[in-house]
PDB file of C-alpha atoms in Angstrom:
ATOM      1  CA  ASP C   5       9.180   1.575  12.133  1.00 74.00           C
ATOM      2  CA  THR C   6       6.362  -1.119  12.781  1.00 76.00           C
ATOM      3  CA  GLY C   7       8.068  -3.523  15.122  1.00 91.00           C
ATOM      4  CA  VAL C   8       8.813  -6.060  13.113  1.00 95.00           C
ATOM      5  CA  SER C   9      12.182  -6.639  12.220  1.00 96.00           C
ATOM      6  CA  GLN C  10      13.969  -8.582   9.175  1.00 97.00           C
ATOM      7  CA  ASP C  11      17.207  -9.279   8.838  1.00 97.00           C
ATOM      8  CA  PRO C  12      18.730 -10.171   6.607  1.00 97.00           C
ATOM      9  CA  ARG C  13      17.590  -7.176   4.211  1.00 96.00           C
ATOM     10  CA  HIS C  14      19.418  -7.648   1.140  1.00 97.00           C
ATOM     11  CA  LYS C  15      20.268 -11.028   0.406  1.00 97.00           C
ATOM     12  CA  ILE C  16      22.153 -11.915  -3.302  1.00 98.00           C
ATOM     13  CA  THR C  17      23.211 -15.649  -3.773  1.00 97.00           C
ATOM     14  CA  LYS C  18      24.059 -17.870  -6.228  1.00 97.00           C
ATOM     15  CA  ARG C  19      21.673 -20.392  -8.325  1.00 97.00           C
ATOM     16  CA  GLY C  20      21.426 -23.310  -5.786  1.00 97.00           C
ATOM     17  CA  GLN C  21      22.249 -22.327  -2.040  1.00 98.00           C
ATOM     18  CA  ASN C  22      20.189 -22.122   0.526  1.00 98.00           C
ATOM     19  CA  VAL C  23      19.207 -19.061   2.529  1.00 98.00           C
ATOM     20  CA  THR C  24      17.453 -18.438   5.689  1.00 98.00           C
ATOM     21  CA  PHE C  25      15.652 -15.210   6.737  1.00 98.00           C
ATOM     22  CA  ARG C  26      14.823 -14.073  10.242  1.00 98.00           C
ATOM     23  CA  CYS C  27      11.977 -12.481  11.039  1.00 97.00           C
ATOM     24  CA  ASP C  28      11.424 -10.389  14.845  1.00 97.00           C
ATOM     25  CA  PRO C  29       7.634  -9.994  15.286  1.00 96.00           C
ATOM     26  CA  ILE C  30       5.933  -7.524  17.934  1.00 94.00           C
ATOM     27  CA  SER C  31       6.213  -9.660  20.909  1.00 90.00           C
ATOM     28  CA  GLU C  32       2.476  -9.434  22.264  1.00 88.00           C
ATOM     29  CA  HIS C  33       0.952 -11.096  18.563  1.00 90.00           C
ATOM     30  CA  ASN C  34       0.297 -14.327  17.679  1.00 89.00           C
ATOM     31  CA  ARG C  35       0.477 -14.668  14.570  1.00 92.00           C
ATOM     32  CA  LEU C  36       2.973 -14.431  12.279  1.00 95.00           C
ATOM     33  CA  TYR C  37       3.100 -14.636   8.186  1.00 95.00           C
ATOM     34  CA  TRP C  38       5.216 -15.105   5.260  1.00 96.00           C
ATOM     35  CA  TYR C  39       4.643 -13.456   1.866  1.00 96.00           C
ATOM     36  CA  ARG C  40       6.435 -12.995  -1.464  1.00 96.00           C
ATOM     37  CA  GLN C  41       6.224  -9.910  -3.209  1.00 96.00           C
ATOM     38  CA  THR C  42       7.520  -9.976  -6.506  1.00 94.00           C
ATOM     39  CA  LEU C  43       8.160  -6.602  -8.763  1.00 89.00           C
ATOM     40  CA  GLY C  44       4.280  -4.876  -9.870  1.00 87.00           C
ATOM     41  CA  GLN C  45       2.130  -7.474  -8.087  1.00 91.00           C
ATOM     42  CA  GLY C  46       0.400  -7.778  -4.315  1.00 93.00           C
ATOM     43  CA  PRO C  47       1.954  -9.715  -1.605  1.00 94.00           C
ATOM     44  CA  GLU C  48       1.643 -13.422  -2.337  1.00 92.00           C
ATOM     45  CA  PHE C  49       0.506 -15.682   0.903  1.00 91.00           C
ATOM     46  CA  LEU C  50       3.004 -18.372   1.695  1.00 93.00           C
ATOM     47  CA  THR C  51       2.500 -19.945   5.328  1.00 93.00           C
ATOM     48  CA  TYR C  52       1.112 -18.542   8.567  1.00 91.00           C
ATOM     49  CA  PHE C  53       1.855 -19.844  12.360  1.00 93.00           C
ATOM     50  CA  GLN C  54      -0.208 -19.722  15.831  1.00 91.00           C
ATOM     51  CA  ASN C  55       2.297 -19.619  17.885  1.00 90.00           C
ATOM     52  CA  GLU C  56       4.645 -22.019  17.396  1.00 90.00           C
ATOM     53  CA  ALA C  57       2.266 -24.374  14.781  1.00 91.00           C
ATOM     54  CA  GLN C  58       2.387 -24.241  11.211  1.00 90.00           C
ATOM     55  CA  LEU C  59      -1.510 -23.388  10.130  1.00 89.00           C
ATOM     56  CA  GLU C  60      -1.873 -23.094   6.260  1.00 86.00           C
ATOM     57  CA  LYS C  61       0.660 -23.036   3.842  1.00 87.00           C
ATOM     58  CA  SER C  62       0.161 -21.895   0.058  1.00 87.00           C
ATOM     59  CA  ARG C  63       0.710 -24.029  -3.028  1.00 83.00           C
ATOM     60  CA  LEU C  64       3.378 -21.890  -3.483  1.00 77.00           C
ATOM     61  CA  LEU C  65       5.362 -22.829  -0.974  1.00 81.00           C
ATOM     62  CA  SER C  66       7.427 -25.746  -2.893  1.00 85.00           C
ATOM     63  CA  ASP C  67       9.257 -28.285  -0.949  1.00 90.00           C
ATOM     64  CA  ARG C  68      12.190 -25.923  -1.395  1.00 95.00           C
ATOM     65  CA  PHE C  69      10.601 -23.767   1.129  1.00 95.00           C
ATOM     66  CA  SER C  70      10.547 -24.463   4.575  1.00 95.00           C
ATOM     67  CA  ALA C  71       9.170 -22.578   8.381  1.00 95.00           C
ATOM     68  CA  GLU C  72       9.474 -22.573  11.662  1.00 95.00           C
ATOM     69  CA  ARG C  73       8.891 -20.906  14.583  1.00 95.00           C
ATOM     70  CA  PRO C  74       9.835 -22.663  16.897  1.00 89.00           C
ATOM     71  CA  LYS C  75       9.289 -21.420  20.689  1.00 85.00           C
ATOM     72  CA  GLY C  76       6.121 -19.056  18.903  1.00 84.00           C
ATOM     73  CA  SER C  77       8.560 -15.967  18.371  1.00 90.00           C
ATOM     74  CA  PHE C  78      10.569 -15.405  15.747  1.00 95.00           C
ATOM     75  CA  SER C  79      10.709 -16.808  12.634  1.00 97.00           C
ATOM     76  CA  THR C  80      13.085 -18.021  10.015  1.00 97.00           C
ATOM     77  CA  LEU C  81      11.881 -18.771   6.220  1.00 97.00           C
ATOM     78  CA  GLU C  82      14.823 -21.243   4.509  1.00 97.00           C
ATOM     79  CA  ILE C  83      14.931 -22.036   0.150  1.00 97.00           C
ATOM     80  CA  GLN C  84      17.016 -24.704  -0.158  1.00 97.00           C
ATOM     81  CA  ARG C  85      18.723 -25.522  -3.551  1.00 97.00           C
ATOM     82  CA  THR C  86      17.081 -21.168  -4.844  1.00 97.00           C
ATOM     83  CA  GLU C  87      16.383 -20.900  -8.747  1.00 96.00           C
ATOM     84  CA  GLN C  88      16.004 -17.701 -10.011  1.00 96.00           C
ATOM     85  CA  GLY C  89      12.746 -17.354  -9.803  1.00 95.00           C
ATOM     86  CA  ASP C  90      12.999 -17.482  -6.203  1.00 96.00           C
ATOM     87  CA  SER C  91      14.159 -13.082  -6.535  1.00 97.00           C
ATOM     88  CA  ALA C  92      11.568 -11.894  -4.502  1.00 96.00           C
ATOM     89  CA  MET C  93      10.905  -9.719  -1.594  1.00 97.00           C
ATOM     90  CA  TYR C  94      10.199 -11.561   1.403  1.00 98.00           C
ATOM     91  CA  LEU C  95       7.978 -10.169   3.752  1.00 97.00           C
ATOM     92  CA  CYS C  96       6.208 -11.032   7.129  1.00 97.00           C
ATOM     93  CA  ALA C  97       3.846 -10.033   9.902  1.00 95.00           C
ATOM     94  CA  SER C  98       2.268 -10.464  13.195  1.00 93.00           C
ATOM     95  CA  SER C  99      -0.562  -9.831  14.475  1.00 89.00           C
ATOM     96  CA  LEU C 100      -2.946 -10.144  17.765  1.00 84.00           C
ATOM     97  CA  ASN C 101      -5.790 -12.562  16.461  1.00 73.00           C
ATOM     98  CA  SER C 102      -8.843 -11.461  18.746  1.00 70.00           C
ATOM     99  CA  LEU C 103     -12.079 -10.803  19.748  1.00 66.00           C
ATOM    100  CA  ALA C 104     -11.371  -7.349  17.893  1.00 66.00           C
ATOM    101  CA  GLY C 105     -10.394  -8.826  15.153  1.00 72.00           C
ATOM    102  CA  GLU C 106      -6.763  -8.590  13.200  1.00 78.00           C
ATOM    103  CA  THR C 107      -4.334  -6.327  11.754  1.00 83.00           C
ATOM    104  CA  GLN C 108      -1.959  -7.142  10.197  1.00 89.00           C
ATOM    105  CA  TYR C 109       1.975  -5.278  10.969  1.00 92.00           C
ATOM    106  CA  PHE C 110       4.388  -6.228   8.512  1.00 95.00           C
ATOM    107  CA  GLY C 111       8.683  -5.776   8.294  1.00 96.00           C
ATOM    108  CA  PRO C 112      11.023  -4.038   5.872  1.00 96.00           C
ATOM    109  CA  GLY C 113      11.204  -6.769   4.123  1.00 96.00           C
ATOM    110  CA  THR C 114      13.953  -8.946   3.167  1.00 97.00           C
ATOM    111  CA  ARG C 115      14.866  -8.494  -0.957  1.00 97.00           C
ATOM    112  CA  LEU C 116      16.468 -12.579  -1.844  1.00 98.00           C
ATOM    113  CA  LEU C 117      18.325 -12.225  -5.620  1.00 97.00           C
ATOM    114  CA  VAL C 118      19.204 -14.687  -7.485  1.00 97.00           C
ATOM    115  CA  LEU C 119      22.020 -14.684  -9.813  1.00 96.00           C
TER     116      LEU C 119
ATOM    117  CA  ARG B  64     -10.107 -14.733 -12.915  1.00 72.00           C
ATOM    118  CA  LYS B  65      -7.666 -13.700  -9.504  1.00 81.00           C
ATOM    119  CA  GLU B  66     -10.103 -13.491  -5.858  1.00 89.00           C
ATOM    120  CA  VAL B  67      -9.513  -9.490  -5.251  1.00 93.00           C
ATOM    121  CA  GLU B  68      -9.130  -7.216  -8.560  1.00 95.00           C
ATOM    122  CA  GLN B  69      -8.090  -3.855  -8.334  1.00 95.00           C
ATOM    123  CA  ASP B  70      -8.336  -1.409 -11.220  1.00 89.00           C
ATOM    124  CA  PRO B  71      -4.765  -1.125 -12.976  1.00 78.00           C
ATOM    125  CA  GLY B  72      -3.657   2.424 -13.132  1.00 85.00           C
ATOM    126  CA  PRO B  73      -1.418   3.952 -13.407  1.00 92.00           C
ATOM    127  CA  PHE B  74      -2.972   6.832 -11.415  1.00 94.00           C
ATOM    128  CA  ASN B  75      -1.937  10.450 -12.621  1.00 96.00           C
ATOM    129  CA  VAL B  76      -3.306  13.402 -10.607  1.00 96.00           C
ATOM    130  CA  PRO B  77      -2.653  17.046 -10.548  1.00 97.00           C
ATOM    131  CA  GLU B  78      -2.488  17.698  -6.734  1.00 97.00           C
ATOM    132  CA  GLY B  79      -5.987  18.600  -4.435  1.00 97.00           C
ATOM    133  CA  ALA B  80      -7.887  16.523  -6.874  1.00 97.00           C
ATOM    134  CA  THR B  81     -10.197  14.300  -5.759  1.00 97.00           C
ATOM    135  CA  VAL B  82      -9.272  10.054  -6.662  1.00 96.00           C
ATOM    136  CA  ALA B  83     -11.339   7.177  -6.035  1.00 96.00           C
ATOM    137  CA  PHE B  84      -9.706   3.467  -6.198  1.00 94.00           C
ATOM    138  CA  ASN B  85     -11.556   0.125  -7.099  1.00 94.00           C
ATOM    139  CA  CYS B  86     -11.438  -2.634  -5.542  1.00 96.00           C
ATOM    140  CA  THR B  87     -14.037  -6.746  -6.299  1.00 96.00           C
ATOM    141  CA  TYR B  88     -13.278 -10.001  -4.468  1.00 94.00           C
ATOM    142  CA  SER B  89     -15.015 -12.684  -5.727  1.00 91.00           C
ATOM    143  CA  ASN B  90     -15.007 -15.587  -2.707  1.00 85.00           C
ATOM    144  CA  SER B  91     -18.844 -14.138  -1.207  1.00 84.00           C
ATOM    145  CA  ALA B  92     -17.196 -15.752   2.007  1.00 84.00           C
ATOM    146  CA  SER B  93     -14.913 -12.059   3.025  1.00 83.00           C
ATOM    147  CA  GLN B  94     -15.422 -11.258   6.116  1.00 81.00           C
ATOM    148  CA  SER B  95     -12.638  -8.051   6.749  1.00 87.00           C
ATOM    149  CA  PHE B  96     -11.258  -5.709   3.931  1.00 91.00           C
ATOM    150  CA  PHE B  97      -8.641  -3.548   4.586  1.00 93.00           C
ATOM    151  CA  TRP B  98      -6.790  -0.305   2.599  1.00 96.00           C
ATOM    152  CA  TYR B  99      -2.702  -1.280   2.826  1.00 96.00           C
ATOM    153  CA  ARG B 100      -0.442   1.262   0.915  1.00 96.00           C
ATOM    154  CA  GLN B 101       2.860   0.362  -0.207  1.00 96.00           C
ATOM    155  CA  ASP B 102       5.736   2.738  -0.802  1.00 95.00           C
ATOM    156  CA  CYS B 103       8.684   2.887  -3.277  1.00 91.00           C
ATOM    157  CA  ARG B 104      10.263  -0.254  -1.894  1.00 87.00           C
ATOM    158  CA  LYS B 105       8.474  -0.219   1.228  1.00 92.00           C
ATOM    159  CA  GLU B 106       6.065  -2.643   3.065  1.00 93.00           C
ATOM    160  CA  PRO B 107       3.289  -2.263   3.685  1.00 95.00           C
ATOM    161  CA  LYS B 108       1.574   0.018   5.963  1.00 94.00           C
ATOM    162  CA  LEU B 109      -2.442  -0.077   6.951  1.00 92.00           C
ATOM    163  CA  LEU B 110      -4.021   3.082   5.856  1.00 94.00           C
ATOM    164  CA  MET B 111      -7.813   1.727   7.352  1.00 93.00           C
ATOM    165  CA  SER B 112      -9.532  -1.135   7.799  1.00 90.00           C
ATOM    166  CA  VAL B 113     -13.265  -0.969   5.683  1.00 92.00           C
ATOM    167  CA  TYR B 114     -16.267  -1.502   7.273  1.00 85.00           C
ATOM    168  CA  SER B 115     -20.372  -2.396   6.654  1.00 85.00           C
ATOM    169  CA  SER B 116     -21.247   1.459   7.601  1.00 84.00           C
ATOM    170  CA  GLY B 117     -18.249   2.886   4.952  1.00 86.00           C
ATOM    171  CA  ASN B 118     -15.761   4.826   7.290  1.00 91.00           C
ATOM    172  CA  GLU B 119     -13.939   7.554   6.586  1.00 92.00           C
ATOM    173  CA  ASP B 120     -10.187   8.924   8.251  1.00 92.00           C
ATOM    174  CA  GLY B 121      -9.307  12.672   7.521  1.00 95.00           C
ATOM    175  CA  ARG B 122      -9.226  12.670   3.446  1.00 97.00           C
ATOM    176  CA  PHE B 123     -10.019   9.101   2.900  1.00 97.00           C
ATOM    177  CA  THR B 124     -12.978   7.422   2.917  1.00 97.00           C
ATOM    178  CA  ALA B 125     -13.981   3.664   2.689  1.00 96.00           C
ATOM    179  CA  GLN B 126     -17.027   1.783   1.379  1.00 95.00           C
ATOM    180  CA  LEU B 127     -18.057  -1.630   0.890  1.00 94.00           C
ATOM    181  CA  ASN B 128     -20.682  -3.088  -0.887  1.00 93.00           C
ATOM    182  CA  ARG B 129     -20.672  -6.341   0.073  1.00 91.00           C
ATOM    183  CA  ALA B 130     -23.817  -7.616  -2.030  1.00 92.00           C
ATOM    184  CA  SER B 131     -21.880  -6.609  -5.647  1.00 92.00           C
ATOM    185  CA  GLN B 132     -18.643  -7.799  -3.042  1.00 93.00           C
ATOM    186  CA  TYR B 133     -16.645  -4.186  -3.897  1.00 93.00           C
ATOM    187  CA  ILE B 134     -14.654  -2.233  -2.050  1.00 95.00           C
ATOM    188  CA  SER B 135     -13.666   1.830  -2.439  1.00 96.00           C
ATOM    189  CA  LEU B 136     -11.035   4.447  -1.493  1.00 97.00           C
ATOM    190  CA  LEU B 137     -12.267   7.772  -1.628  1.00 97.00           C
ATOM    191  CA  ILE B 138      -9.324  10.555  -1.282  1.00 97.00           C
ATOM    192  CA  ARG B 139     -10.038  14.180  -0.822  1.00 98.00           C
ATOM    193  CA  ASP B 140      -7.667  17.174  -2.117  1.00 97.00           C
ATOM    194  CA  SER B 141      -4.474  14.745  -3.300  1.00 97.00           C
ATOM    195  CA  LYS B 142      -1.665  15.412  -1.201  1.00 97.00           C
ATOM    196  CA  LEU B 143       2.620  15.261  -3.265  1.00 97.00           C
ATOM    197  CA  SER B 144       2.576  12.857   0.098  1.00 97.00           C
ATOM    198  CA  ASP B 145       0.034  10.016  -0.742  1.00 97.00           C
ATOM    199  CA  SER B 146       1.334   8.973  -4.399  1.00 97.00           C
ATOM    200  CA  ALA B 147       1.420   5.730  -3.862  1.00 97.00           C
ATOM    201  CA  THR B 148       0.288   2.559  -4.161  1.00 96.00           C
ATOM    202  CA  TYR B 149      -2.894   1.261  -2.819  1.00 97.00           C
ATOM    203  CA  LEU B 150      -3.774  -2.258  -1.459  1.00 96.00           C
ATOM    204  CA  CYS B 151      -7.275  -4.271  -1.659  1.00 96.00           C
ATOM    205  CA  VAL B 152      -6.913  -7.034   1.479  1.00 94.00           C
ATOM    206  CA  VAL B 153      -9.862  -9.692   2.190  1.00 92.00           C
ATOM    207  CA  THR B 154      -9.558 -11.885   4.808  1.00 87.00           C
ATOM    208  CA  ARG B 155     -11.548 -15.069   5.114  1.00 74.00           C
ATOM    209  CA  GLY B 156     -11.957 -15.701   8.873  1.00 60.00           C
ATOM    210  CA  GLY B 157      -9.051 -13.605   9.917  1.00 51.00           C
ATOM    211  CA  GLN B 158      -6.254 -15.864   7.467  1.00 62.00           C
ATOM    212  CA  ASN B 159      -4.630 -15.986   4.755  1.00 74.00           C
ATOM    213  CA  PHE B 160      -5.175 -12.062   4.078  1.00 86.00           C
ATOM    214  CA  VAL B 161      -6.094 -12.247   0.242  1.00 91.00           C
ATOM    215  CA  PHE B 162      -3.832  -8.857  -1.642  1.00 94.00           C
ATOM    216  CA  GLY B 163      -4.680  -7.144  -4.748  1.00 94.00           C
ATOM    217  CA  PRO B 164      -2.043  -6.192  -6.736  1.00 94.00           C
ATOM    218  CA  GLY B 165      -2.255  -2.894  -6.134  1.00 95.00           C
ATOM    219  CA  THR B 166      -2.808   0.512  -8.018  1.00 96.00           C
ATOM    220  CA  ARG B 167      -0.251   3.451  -8.722  1.00 95.00           C
ATOM    221  CA  LEU B 168      -1.177   6.806  -7.154  1.00 96.00           C
ATOM    222  CA  SER B 169       0.749   9.588  -8.638  1.00 96.00           C
ATOM    223  CA  VAL B 170      -0.268  13.491  -7.598  1.00 97.00           C
ATOM    224  CA  LEU B 171       1.468  15.787  -9.587  1.00 96.00           C
ATOM    225  CA  PRO B 172       2.312  19.290  -8.490  1.00 94.00           C
TER     226      PRO B 172
END
């Protein structure tokens, strides 16, 4: 257990529905990342926050995706009007960016299946 | 061409074997390098950072060649518990960690 938690662990939804995932990072970590991973591939970067500021978004993050980290602690990732192609594992990672460098610690992921 | 590429695998090796994985990256501005391990249906976990001078952690040795933009991971005396997917990770200035597709290792009894 890395100390990063995600909820729910599994989500099954019908195409067109909205879903929201939550990530609770390690408390002293200032950075929080969202990734998507499909079978046989490595995690693909979606977006990241430094404290409450969203500093970078991937082109993979279409306008149906939105992420927030309102108080610089937990984060939510919402997918609107889900499509079957959204089916994947959504991973959250947190890190402490310091002069010593940065190491990411991953949560267990939320596995999404869109029917 | 993907930014980070790895041996496609899978690698099937007997217990006790030595196995090496290769990884290449295309962005010469890359600054930090890591190997992560991912078990089936689990999250990635940090195995080791990769330093310019090379580094060793028990049975695991990582090497970095900046001139060739190449990273390697050597596992000696393979154990059944080493069976996993090994992910090469490259970062640029601490932002946007880029993962390779992973190389799957199966250690056979």
